[in-house]
Amino acid sequence: MNSETGGRWTRRQFLGGTAVAVATGPTTWAAPQTAAAAAAVDENPWRYDVDRLRQVDPALIGYERVAGFAVAASGVRRLVWTTPRELWVTAGRSLLAYDLGGAKVAEVAIGDVVRCLALAPDGRLFVGLRDRVEVYDRQGQRLARWPAVSGKPFLTGLAVGKDMLFVADSGNRVVYRCDLEGRIQLRIGEKNPERNIPGLVLPSPFLDVELGGDGLLRVTNPGRHRVEVYTVDGALELAWGRAGVALDAFCGCCNPIAVSLLGDGRVVTAEKGLPRVKVYGAAGGLETVVAGPNQFAPVGSDERSRGKPDTALEGLDVAVGADGRVAVLDLVGSTIQIFQPKGVAAVAA
Amino acid sequence: MLPGPSNDDRTSRREFVRNGLRVAGLTGAGVAVGALSHRGAAADTVWQIDPRKCLSCSRCATECVLEQSAVKCVNWFPICGYCDLCTGYFEPQPIGLDTGAENQLCPTSAILRKFIEDPYFEYKIDEDLCIGCAKCIEGCKLFGNGSFHLQVRHDRCLNCNECAIARSCPGDAFYRAPVEKPYYQFTT
Ligand code: SF4
Ligand code: SF4
Ligand code: SF4
């Protein structure tokens, strides 16, 4: 059997924490360039066929699209609602604000690539860069720049409460609880057998955190294909989710990659690979589908996703508005789509 | 003499250290060219596959002049996610995440799954069973890290002047690699 670099060395290195850095290497693959090449792939008797997995029974889709527009910017990553009629999107080194008609209404330049974003109740914007958090007002004035996080930080998610900010650091595989001055108070989600916490597994750099109205945190654990529920003191209360391509499961190496919460505690999840947005009950039962793979740009249809492995795909981000509408940012297609439950009267854009 | 290939993990690691090929190993050459020296070939290049161009068409399994293709799947561990749900190992909709034959994607059960520690599993390829069909590679590319890839194994390959697979490869993925770097050089 082959072992390439010698199993022991690489396993030590992998389990030692370098997985995120190495697992997202720049390998990309070509698509068939000619009709003959496409035919050769189609004729393959050992074809890995996932076409059927891209289909979702329309009867299981409980939401309908009520608005949508293209974001004319590259490098979109995350989005938040700031008002019922306005969404802010991170795009490379910028924050862009859009109304629901797709008109850009504000733009803020940031000194570094923005990885995540959260809106505080007082209107301040918390902006996550690779290794630190910065705080801005809505006019784009920087109010604070917190010190860099130590270790191998790669911040990917933020959730803000009245006097706390939760920072998901996929590089260090931990969620920090910080005060609003940037002091780290607690580390949440790290492996701790005494507290029955198995630890965060992140084959790809996606770790998200949301704070519910019930005061509990929802943290993605994509390598374990589940969502974990923590108290703000770091106690693991509940975990749910399973691996698989079935509709109620989370597919691929690592999903879900993003979560957002409905007002009643139900959880909206976003997956990459097979891009799917679904609604789960607070205890984890699948309730309905917001949107299935056919409603998003096919992976490979743009330069950003073409030929990339699952770990390097960015897929979707999701944000629930105060009125329950679900905004979905498609990183492949660089679009925003707004969905609301079927049968509900449309809210004017 | 360059080290010969081995299907025994420990032997190949010993050879690999003894021959000072650590750098080559770290960049993708777990075993080096052996067959050439057996056959006294004077070539200074050998056939290899660029995994970025491979379309997983499966012709590597059927077009080689050898009865058992010289092309095999290799797992490049530095980018492997050691996933429990390995989409190169499991059928797209497995009944369970275990080694039951009905759950395995590989038509010849050539992939060996071994528990390492929660929740990590190691996947190795039994080259004698692998036919080079690339099915696992497509699964790993689509939903995993892309660590599975095809290689022309130089303990098997005859280094034909005109590689029969290269001639029909729809991705134009075959290239001539220098004999001192016979395997595709991954970067991270
Ligand atoms: S013939 Fe070419 S495209 Fe087909 S499996 Fe082999 S290397 Fe890949
Ligand atoms: S699926 Fe095909 S290429 Fe992969 S290990 Fe099995 S026989 Fe080899
Ligand atoms: S060079 Fe010959 S032996 Fe080697 S892979 Fe090609 S056809 Fe097979």
XYZ file of C-alpha atoms and ligand atoms in Angstrom:
561
model
C 0.000 0.000 0.000
C 1.180 3.494 -0.515
C 1.709 5.930 2.293
C 3.073 8.962 0.535
C 4.910 10.997 3.108
C 4.953 8.315 5.766
C 1.745 8.169 7.775
C 3.226 8.959 11.173
C 4.805 12.250 10.364
C 1.774 13.662 8.649
C -0.671 12.309 11.204
C 1.276 13.945 14.015
C 1.340 17.169 12.119
C -2.339 16.952 11.282
C -3.502 16.128 14.772
C -1.110 18.740 16.102
C -3.258 21.449 14.666
C -1.972 22.314 11.240
C -4.967 20.879 9.460
C -6.618 24.138 8.622
C -3.464 25.596 7.179
C -2.587 22.650 5.009
C -6.013 21.345 4.179
C -6.850 24.390 2.168
C -3.900 24.143 -0.182
C -4.311 25.806 -3.521
C -4.922 22.689 -5.586
C -7.545 23.321 -8.220
C -8.854 21.058 -10.939
C -9.760 21.549 -14.531
C -13.178 21.041 -16.033
C -13.522 19.294 -19.429
C -12.346 21.705 -22.113
C -13.844 20.019 -25.166
C -17.000 18.131 -26.078
C -14.897 14.980 -26.473
C -13.498 15.393 -22.970
C -16.986 15.931 -21.555
C -18.182 12.819 -23.379
C -15.299 10.795 -21.953
C -16.337 11.846 -18.464
C -19.990 11.031 -19.146
C -19.141 7.594 -20.517
C -17.135 6.697 -17.429
C -18.512 3.379 -16.113
C -17.226 4.271 -12.636
C -18.667 7.773 -12.678
C -19.196 9.319 -9.268
C -22.780 10.376 -9.725
C -24.193 13.032 -7.448
C -26.680 14.619 -9.844
C -29.598 13.068 -7.984
C -28.318 14.555 -4.726
C -28.706 18.023 -6.160
C -32.463 17.531 -6.424
C -34.727 18.487 -3.535
C -38.387 17.517 -3.651
C -40.192 20.856 -4.162
C -42.799 19.752 -1.604
C -40.088 19.878 1.055
C -39.145 23.480 0.271
C -41.080 25.678 2.673
C -39.743 29.048 1.565
C -40.000 31.118 -1.578
C -37.666 33.662 -3.071
C -39.037 37.181 -2.806
C -36.063 39.297 -3.838
C -32.554 38.930 -5.119
C -29.725 40.854 -6.679
C -26.110 40.555 -7.721
C -23.353 41.993 -5.588
C -20.975 43.703 -7.978
C -17.876 43.029 -5.943
C -15.418 40.202 -5.558
C -14.584 38.255 -2.442
C -17.988 38.375 -0.762
C -18.044 36.361 2.459
C -20.612 37.242 5.092
C -23.734 39.315 5.487
C -25.877 40.853 8.235
C -29.191 42.647 8.284
C -28.867 46.149 9.686
C -32.509 47.178 9.159
C -35.469 45.279 7.633
C -34.583 46.949 4.343
C -30.806 46.948 4.426
C -28.095 44.308 4.308
C -24.366 44.730 4.840
C -21.998 42.420 3.046
C -18.282 41.885 3.452
C -16.443 41.937 0.136
C -12.678 41.736 0.196
C -11.440 44.817 2.044
C -14.838 46.501 2.013
C -18.176 46.535 3.710
C -21.006 47.160 1.282
C -24.562 48.127 2.231
C -27.457 47.280 -0.090
C -31.142 47.970 -0.023
C -33.367 45.062 -0.982
C -33.722 46.392 -4.489
C -30.010 45.809 -4.970
C -28.914 49.457 -4.825
C -25.647 50.032 -3.027
C -26.270 52.604 -0.310
C -22.957 52.676 1.546
C -19.404 51.452 1.277
C -16.717 51.365 3.941
C -13.080 50.610 3.161
C -11.294 48.392 5.672
C -7.517 48.025 5.847
C -7.536 44.260 5.537
C -9.691 41.446 4.173
C -12.892 41.210 6.200
C -13.700 37.669 7.347
C -16.820 38.224 9.460
C -19.200 40.891 10.654
C -21.744 41.510 13.431
C -24.058 44.367 14.251
C -24.339 45.440 17.898
C -27.697 46.555 19.318
C -26.274 50.095 19.609
C -25.541 50.128 15.861
C -21.789 49.606 15.979
C -20.303 47.177 13.490
C -17.838 44.574 14.743
C -15.557 43.579 11.909
C -13.452 40.416 12.074
C -10.168 40.402 10.183
C -7.901 37.381 10.008
C -6.396 37.909 13.453
C -8.258 40.748 15.158
C -11.508 42.614 15.579
C -12.109 46.225 14.629
C -15.112 48.323 15.570
C -16.763 50.820 13.203
C -19.746 53.109 13.208
C -22.148 52.947 10.279
C -20.504 55.987 8.703
C -17.293 54.018 8.382
C -15.401 55.673 11.211
C -13.126 53.215 12.982
C -13.800 53.369 16.713
C -11.445 50.692 17.994
C -8.827 48.210 16.889
C -8.412 45.269 19.237
C -5.080 43.519 19.699
C -4.283 40.537 17.514
C -5.277 37.148 18.862
C -2.324 34.877 19.654
C -1.671 31.433 18.177
C -2.821 30.819 14.607
C -5.943 32.947 14.445
C -8.338 32.832 11.519
C -11.506 34.592 12.597
C -14.610 33.463 10.747
C -17.642 34.306 12.889
C -18.901 36.948 15.310
C -21.958 37.230 17.533
C -22.659 40.211 19.690
C -24.768 40.577 22.811
C -25.473 43.511 25.095
C -22.082 43.437 26.779
C -20.239 40.541 25.161
C -18.773 39.689 21.784
C -18.273 36.067 20.777
C -15.480 35.517 18.308
C -15.206 32.247 16.377
C -11.544 31.557 15.628
C -11.296 28.652 13.178
C -7.490 28.751 13.227
C -7.293 28.163 16.970
C -10.509 26.088 16.997
C -12.161 28.049 19.749
C -14.853 30.646 20.398
C -13.736 33.532 22.596
C -16.091 35.397 24.867
C -14.851 38.975 24.995
C -16.061 42.105 26.710
C -16.851 44.960 24.379
C -13.420 46.461 24.977
C -11.775 43.401 23.428
C -10.607 41.568 26.539
C -10.910 37.783 26.208
C -12.844 36.451 29.192
C -13.395 32.827 28.296
C -12.543 30.169 25.708
C -15.519 28.098 24.566
C -15.733 24.832 22.627
C -12.261 23.460 23.248
C -11.879 19.772 24.005
C -12.542 19.164 27.676
C -13.465 15.606 28.671
C -14.355 16.723 32.207
C -17.034 19.011 30.810
C -18.021 16.471 28.159
C -16.885 18.753 25.360
C -15.430 16.789 22.422
C -13.770 19.786 20.762
C -14.211 21.581 17.484
C -13.146 19.748 14.324
C -12.478 22.032 11.390
C -11.074 20.412 8.257
C -11.769 23.730 6.553
C -11.710 27.269 7.932
C -15.378 27.642 8.832
C -16.484 28.225 12.384
C -19.595 30.220 13.084
C -21.294 31.413 16.242
C -24.704 32.932 16.918
C -26.264 34.162 20.134
C -29.936 33.330 20.582
C -32.638 35.298 22.312
C -32.594 32.507 24.903
C -29.056 33.525 25.867
C -27.517 30.357 24.426
C -24.817 30.169 21.790
C -25.072 28.064 18.667
C -21.641 27.037 17.428
C -21.015 25.073 14.242
C -18.776 22.032 14.530
C -18.520 21.192 10.835
C -15.989 18.347 11.102
C -18.448 16.593 13.414
C -21.341 17.641 11.168
C -23.297 19.194 13.972
C -24.415 22.322 15.751
C -23.480 22.680 19.408
C -25.389 24.715 21.958
C -23.381 26.371 24.732
C -24.163 28.633 27.639
C -22.224 31.873 27.615
C -20.180 30.295 30.413
C -18.991 27.579 28.066
C -21.111 24.639 29.235
C -22.192 22.342 26.389
C -25.946 21.986 26.692
C -26.862 20.151 23.524
C -25.465 19.022 20.199
C -27.331 17.826 17.153
C -26.695 16.942 13.526
C -25.346 13.980 11.607
C -23.127 13.374 8.595
C -24.566 12.376 5.236
C -26.024 13.624 2.006
C -29.606 12.920 3.111
C -31.640 16.080 3.384
C -31.729 16.073 7.169
C -27.955 15.501 7.429
C -24.889 17.650 6.741
C -22.892 16.629 3.703
C -19.262 16.560 2.673
C -16.173 16.836 4.809
C -17.435 19.684 6.898
C -20.819 21.263 7.271
C -22.766 23.307 8.253
C -20.543 26.285 7.565
C -22.877 29.017 8.805
C -25.906 29.352 11.053
C -28.435 32.044 11.852
C -31.347 31.982 14.271
C -35.030 32.604 13.891
C -36.677 34.517 16.714
C -38.146 31.348 18.248
C -34.802 29.576 18.503
C -35.047 27.536 15.300
C -31.780 27.321 13.436
C -31.142 28.133 9.788
C -28.069 26.325 8.440
C -25.994 26.816 5.304
C -23.931 24.091 3.627
C -21.289 24.106 0.931
C -20.508 21.381 -1.597
C -24.208 20.651 -1.995
C -25.347 24.205 -1.292
C -28.424 23.890 0.891
C -30.186 26.163 3.357
C -32.427 24.413 5.874
C -34.415 25.162 8.988
C -34.017 22.929 12.038
C -36.021 22.960 15.239
C -34.228 24.156 18.340
C -33.517 20.520 19.267
C -32.267 19.642 15.814
C -35.117 18.076 13.852
C -35.243 19.130 10.211
C -38.338 21.285 9.670
C -38.084 22.562 6.147
C -35.799 23.603 3.329
C -35.268 27.245 2.480
C -33.383 26.607 -0.744
C -31.704 23.652 -2.439
C -28.651 23.264 -4.678
C -30.528 24.181 -7.836
C -31.218 27.642 -6.479
C -27.562 28.608 -6.345
C -24.791 28.981 -8.852
C -23.337 25.548 -9.583
C -19.987 25.025 -7.940
C -17.385 25.364 -10.656
C -19.310 27.984 -12.564
C -16.906 30.765 -11.628
C -13.178 31.208 -11.236
C -13.485 31.299 -7.484
C -14.916 27.821 -7.163
C -13.767 26.040 -10.310
C -11.936 22.853 -9.539
C -11.630 23.548 -5.855
C -11.872 20.859 -3.223
C -14.760 21.010 -0.798
C -12.605 22.435 1.965
C -11.658 25.390 -0.156
C -15.189 26.142 -1.265
C -16.972 28.952 0.384
C -20.546 28.167 -0.513
C -23.144 30.213 1.281
C -23.737 32.536 4.175
C -27.100 33.042 5.779
C -28.686 35.780 7.896
C -32.157 35.896 9.408
C -33.838 39.292 9.602
C -35.981 40.509 12.476
C -39.105 39.699 10.437
C -38.011 36.112 9.806
C -36.906 36.562 6.243
C -33.778 34.659 5.346
C -31.055 36.341 3.314
C -28.643 33.999 1.589
C -25.318 35.159 0.214
C -24.045 32.902 -2.566
C -20.285 33.236 -2.582
C -19.949 31.401 -5.874
C -22.514 33.456 -7.766
C -21.906 36.663 -5.748
C -25.634 37.127 -5.267
C -27.990 37.791 -2.412
C -31.413 36.145 -2.375
C -34.160 36.816 0.127
C -36.540 34.026 1.098
C -39.640 34.000 3.235
C -41.998 31.219 4.298
C -44.436 30.233 1.570
C -47.880 31.710 1.921
C -46.771 34.772 3.848
C -47.680 38.102 2.261
C -44.609 39.603 0.660
C -42.883 42.422 2.475
C -42.263 45.304 0.118
C -38.635 45.651 -0.865
C 20.602 3.366 -6.653
C 17.276 5.045 -6.101
C 15.051 3.264 -3.602
C 12.578 0.794 -5.003
C 8.923 1.039 -4.187
C 7.330 -1.050 -1.498
C 3.829 -1.753 -0.406
C 5.074 -2.096 3.130
C 4.784 1.185 4.969
C 7.760 0.628 7.287
C 10.066 -0.535 4.545
C 9.332 2.391 2.337
C 9.821 4.785 5.249
C 13.221 3.217 6.056
C 14.309 3.467 2.471
C 13.004 6.941 2.254
C 15.121 8.082 5.212
C 18.194 6.096 4.149
C 18.188 7.662 0.747
C 17.825 11.157 2.032
C 14.749 11.829 -0.056
C 12.923 13.604 2.709
C 12.285 16.703 0.647
C 10.966 14.682 -2.253
C 8.803 12.748 0.179
C 7.357 15.861 1.692
C 6.414 17.128 -1.682
C 4.691 14.049 -2.923
C 7.143 11.249 -3.674
C 6.629 8.563 -1.084
C 8.407 6.032 -3.206
C 10.784 6.782 -5.997
C 11.557 5.334 -9.381
C 12.463 1.676 -9.248
C 11.193 0.023 -12.359
C 13.412 2.068 -14.600
C 16.538 0.784 -12.975
C 15.237 -2.792 -13.198
C 14.790 -2.391 -16.911
C 17.962 -0.491 -17.516
C 16.073 2.293 -19.223
C 18.166 5.270 -20.074
C 15.281 7.738 -19.972
C 15.738 10.790 -17.862
C 12.024 11.472 -17.788
C 9.064 9.338 -16.789
C 5.323 9.535 -17.260
C 3.295 11.212 -14.541
C -0.177 12.682 -14.046
C -0.961 16.261 -13.161
C -3.863 15.839 -10.693
C -5.144 19.316 -11.470
C -5.864 18.255 -15.036
C -7.238 14.782 -14.364
C -10.972 14.562 -15.125
C -11.433 11.215 -13.318
C -12.616 9.680 -16.578
C -11.457 6.166 -15.537
C -9.393 5.525 -18.678
C -6.389 5.059 -16.429
C -8.025 1.815 -15.360
C -8.571 0.528 -18.872
C -5.999 1.973 -21.276
C -2.668 0.976 -19.750
C -0.780 -1.667 -21.724
C -0.326 -3.646 -18.536
C -2.981 -6.086 -17.457
C -3.071 -4.319 -14.100
C -2.786 -0.595 -14.710
C 0.378 1.114 -13.530
C -1.767 3.994 -12.352
C -2.922 3.872 -8.754
C -4.685 6.108 -6.335
C -2.489 7.718 -3.695
C -3.584 9.590 -0.611
C -1.488 12.657 0.019
C -1.693 12.846 3.781
C -0.695 16.463 4.393
C -3.963 17.639 2.888
C -6.141 14.700 3.953
C -8.846 15.697 6.433
C -8.816 12.252 8.115
C -12.595 12.643 7.930
C -14.996 10.182 9.508
C -17.307 10.749 6.530
C -14.648 10.325 3.843
C -16.406 10.952 0.556
C -13.617 9.118 -1.243
C -14.254 6.044 0.873
C -18.021 6.022 1.301
C -20.820 5.737 -1.195
C -22.636 9.082 -1.559
C -25.460 7.684 0.585
C -23.908 5.074 2.856
C -26.136 3.002 5.092
C -23.637 3.489 7.899
C -20.201 4.986 8.420
C -18.485 1.648 8.785
C -16.383 -0.674 6.667
C -19.314 -2.728 5.387
C -18.801 -3.499 1.704
C -22.183 -1.963 0.883
C -20.957 1.396 2.183
C -17.730 1.493 0.201
C -17.351 3.518 -2.963
C -14.310 1.673 -4.269
C -15.295 -1.128 -6.662
C -12.403 -3.284 -5.413
C -12.363 -2.344 -1.710
C -8.844 -1.052 -2.152
C -9.139 1.690 0.437
C -8.320 0.773 4.014
C -9.962 2.789 6.796
C -8.340 2.852 10.228
C -9.483 4.656 13.340
C -6.820 7.033 14.664
C -8.508 9.031 17.400
C -11.900 10.651 17.758
C -13.045 11.698 15.177
C -10.170 10.975 12.810
C -9.684 8.047 10.435
C -6.743 7.256 8.209
C -7.236 6.078 4.635
C -4.583 4.105 2.803
C -4.682 2.503 -0.601
C -3.873 -1.139 -1.208
C -2.167 -0.763 -4.571
C -2.532 -4.409 -5.451
C -6.303 -3.983 -5.330
C -6.528 -0.480 -6.816
C -7.359 -0.507 -10.512
C -6.944 3.260 -10.957
C -10.584 3.942 -11.794
C -10.564 7.371 -10.064
C -14.022 7.033 -8.561
C -12.721 7.761 -5.073
C -10.749 10.671 -6.424
C -13.856 12.349 -7.726
C -15.605 11.843 -4.372
C -12.654 13.297 -2.520
C -12.427 16.229 -4.931
C -16.121 17.051 -4.775
C -16.740 16.872 -1.044
C -13.363 16.364 0.601
C -9.941 17.923 0.564
C -8.744 16.435 -2.696
C -5.951 14.431 -1.116
C -6.713 11.312 -3.198
C -5.083 11.546 -6.604
C -3.837 9.265 -9.350
C -0.162 8.550 -9.851
C 1.758 6.554 -12.389
C 3.573 4.183 -10.038
C 7.084 3.693 -11.240
C 7.557 0.283 -9.721
C 4.941 -0.862 -12.251
C 5.091 1.500 -15.195
C 7.095 0.375 -18.246
C 7.738 3.990 -19.221
C 6.472 3.264 -22.728
C 7.736 5.674 -25.331
C 4.149 6.560 -26.011
C 1.986 5.990 -22.949
C -1.285 4.392 -24.067
C -3.217 6.230 -21.395
C -1.628 9.574 -22.191
C -2.732 9.104 -25.787
C -6.380 8.851 -24.793
C -6.430 11.049 -21.703
C -9.212 13.608 -22.239
C -7.699 15.991 -19.720
C -4.230 16.018 -21.273
C -3.066 15.280 -17.752
C -0.001 13.170 -18.557
C 3.390 14.815 -18.678
C 7.020 13.809 -18.670
C 8.487 14.252 -15.204
C 12.223 14.397 -14.570
C 13.390 11.072 -13.204
C 14.652 12.724 -10.030
C 11.157 14.158 -9.421
C 8.984 11.336 -10.654
C 5.856 12.272 -8.711
C 3.702 15.333 -8.960
C 4.915 18.045 -6.603
C 2.082 19.267 -4.439
C 2.378 22.549 -2.660
C 0.419 23.634 0.405
S -7.035 9.210 -18.442
Fe -6.503 11.292 -17.791
S -8.458 12.227 -17.122
Fe -8.803 10.006 -17.257
S -8.453 9.257 -15.157
Fe -6.479 9.068 -16.264
S -5.377 10.993 -15.877
Fe -7.529 11.293 -15.289
S -11.960 3.803 -6.194
Fe -10.714 3.207 -7.993
S -8.924 4.588 -7.900
Fe -9.916 4.668 -5.870
S -8.793 3.139 -4.648
Fe -10.607 2.119 -5.547
S -9.855 1.202 -7.441
Fe -8.331 2.719 -6.806
S 3.703 4.295 -19.831
Fe 2.892 2.284 -20.406
S 2.947 1.106 -18.513
Fe 3.155 3.250 -17.938
S 1.107 3.945 -17.460
Fe 1.450 4.416 -19.622
S 0.701 2.634 -20.758
Fe 0.901 2.029 -18.588
